[in-house]
CSV table of C-alpha atoms in Angstrom, one decimal:
chain,number,residue,atom,x,y,z
A,995,ARG,CA,0.5,-25.5,-17.8
A,996,ILE,CA,-0.7,-22.9,-15.3
A,997,LYS,CA,1.0,-19.6,-15.3
A,998,GLN,CA,1.8,-18.2,-11.9
A,999,LYS,CA,1.1,-14.6,-11.2
A,1000,PRO,CA,4.2,-12.6,-10.8
A,1001,THR,CA,4.9,-11.7,-7.2
A,1002,PRO,CA,4.6,-8.0,-6.5
A,1003,LYS,CA,7.9,-6.3,-6.3
A,1004,GLU,CA,8.9,-5.1,-2.9
A,1005,PRO,CA,9.3,-1.3,-2.6
A,1006,GLU,CA,12.9,-0.2,-2.4
A,1007,ILE,CA,12.2,2.7,-0.1
A,1008,SER,CA,9.5,2.9,2.5
A,1009,HIS,CA,8.4,5.5,5.0
A,1010,ALA,CA,9.3,5.2,8.7
A,1011,GLU,CA,6.6,6.9,10.8
A,1012,LYS,CA,6.7,8.0,14.4
A,1013,VAL,CA,4.3,6.1,16.6
A,1014,ASN,CA,2.8,7.0,20.0
A,1015,PHE,CA,3.2,4.4,22.7
A,1016,LYS,CA,-0.5,4.9,23.6
A,1017,ASP,CA,-1.5,3.9,20.1
A,1018,LEU,CA,0.2,0.5,20.2
A,1019,ASP,CA,-2.1,-2.5,20.6
A,1020,SER,CA,-1.4,-5.1,23.3
A,1021,ASP,CA,0.6,-7.4,21.0
A,1022,GLU,CA,2.9,-4.5,19.8
A,1023,VAL,CA,3.5,-3.3,23.4
A,1024,PHE,CA,5.2,-6.6,24.2
A,1025,ASN,CA,7.2,-6.9,20.9
A,1026,SER,CA,10.8,-6.1,21.2
A,1027,CYS,CA,13.0,-3.9,19.1
A,1028,PRO,CA,14.9,-6.0,16.6
A,1029,VAL,CA,18.1,-3.9,17.2
A,1030,CYS,CA,18.4,-3.9,21.0
A,1031,ASN,CA,15.8,-6.7,21.9
A,1032,PHE,CA,14.2,-4.5,24.6
A,1033,ILE,CA,10.4,-3.9,24.7
A,1034,PHE,CA,8.9,-0.5,24.2
A,1035,GLU,CA,8.0,1.7,27.1
A,1036,GLU,CA,5.9,4.8,27.5
A,1037,GLY,CA,7.9,8.0,26.9
A,1038,GLN,CA,10.2,6.4,24.3
A,1039,GLU,CA,10.3,7.6,20.7
A,1040,ILE,CA,9.1,4.8,18.5
A,1041,LEU,CA,9.3,4.4,14.7
A,1042,MET,CA,7.4,1.9,12.6
A,1043,CYS,CA,8.4,0.5,9.2
A,1044,ASP,CA,5.4,1.4,7.0
A,1045,HIS,CA,6.0,-1.7,4.8
A,1046,CYS,CA,6.0,-4.5,7.4
A,1047,LYS,CA,5.0,-2.6,10.6
A,1048,THR,CA,8.2,-3.6,12.5
A,1049,LEU,CA,8.8,-1.2,15.5
A,1050,TYR,CA,12.1,0.4,16.4
A,1051,HIS,CA,13.3,2.7,19.2
A,1052,GLU,CA,14.2,5.9,17.5
A,1053,LYS,CA,17.8,5.7,18.8
A,1054,CYS,CA,18.1,2.1,17.5
A,1055,PHE,CA,16.6,3.1,14.2
A,1056,LYS,CA,19.6,5.4,13.8
A,1057,ASP,CA,21.9,2.4,14.2
A,1058,LEU,CA,20.3,0.4,11.3
A,1059,ARG,CA,22.8,-0.4,8.6
A,1060,ASN,CA,21.9,1.6,5.5
A,1061,ASN,CA,18.6,2.4,7.2
A,1062,GLN,CA,17.3,-1.0,6.1
A,1063,CYS,CA,14.5,-2.7,8.1
A,1064,LYS,CA,15.9,-5.8,9.8
A,1065,ASN,CA,12.6,-7.6,9.1
A,1066,CYS,CA,11.8,-6.9,5.4
A,1067,GLY,CA,15.0,-5.4,4.1
A,1068,VAL,CA,13.3,-2.2,2.7
A,1069,LYS,CA,15.3,1.0,3.0
A,1070,LEU,CA,13.5,3.3,5.4
A,1071,HIS,CA,13.3,7.0,5.2
A,1072,LEU,CA,12.2,9.5,7.8
A,1073,PHE,CA,10.2,12.3,6.0
């Protein structure tokens, strides 16, 4: 019987970092915010989940339930 490696435990809290629109690659530019479903535009405040790299508008990030990432479920904290 082959033992399976235990899957790494997801972090409970992860950092949300501010991202500059100019630093986004072409794929990220056309992704939409999972809260409002609008794409990101220059001049907007953008935050990224450090765990799964999901992007949020800063105003939408504040609407997240319990500050949990909609993609990976990790609780996000702005330092």
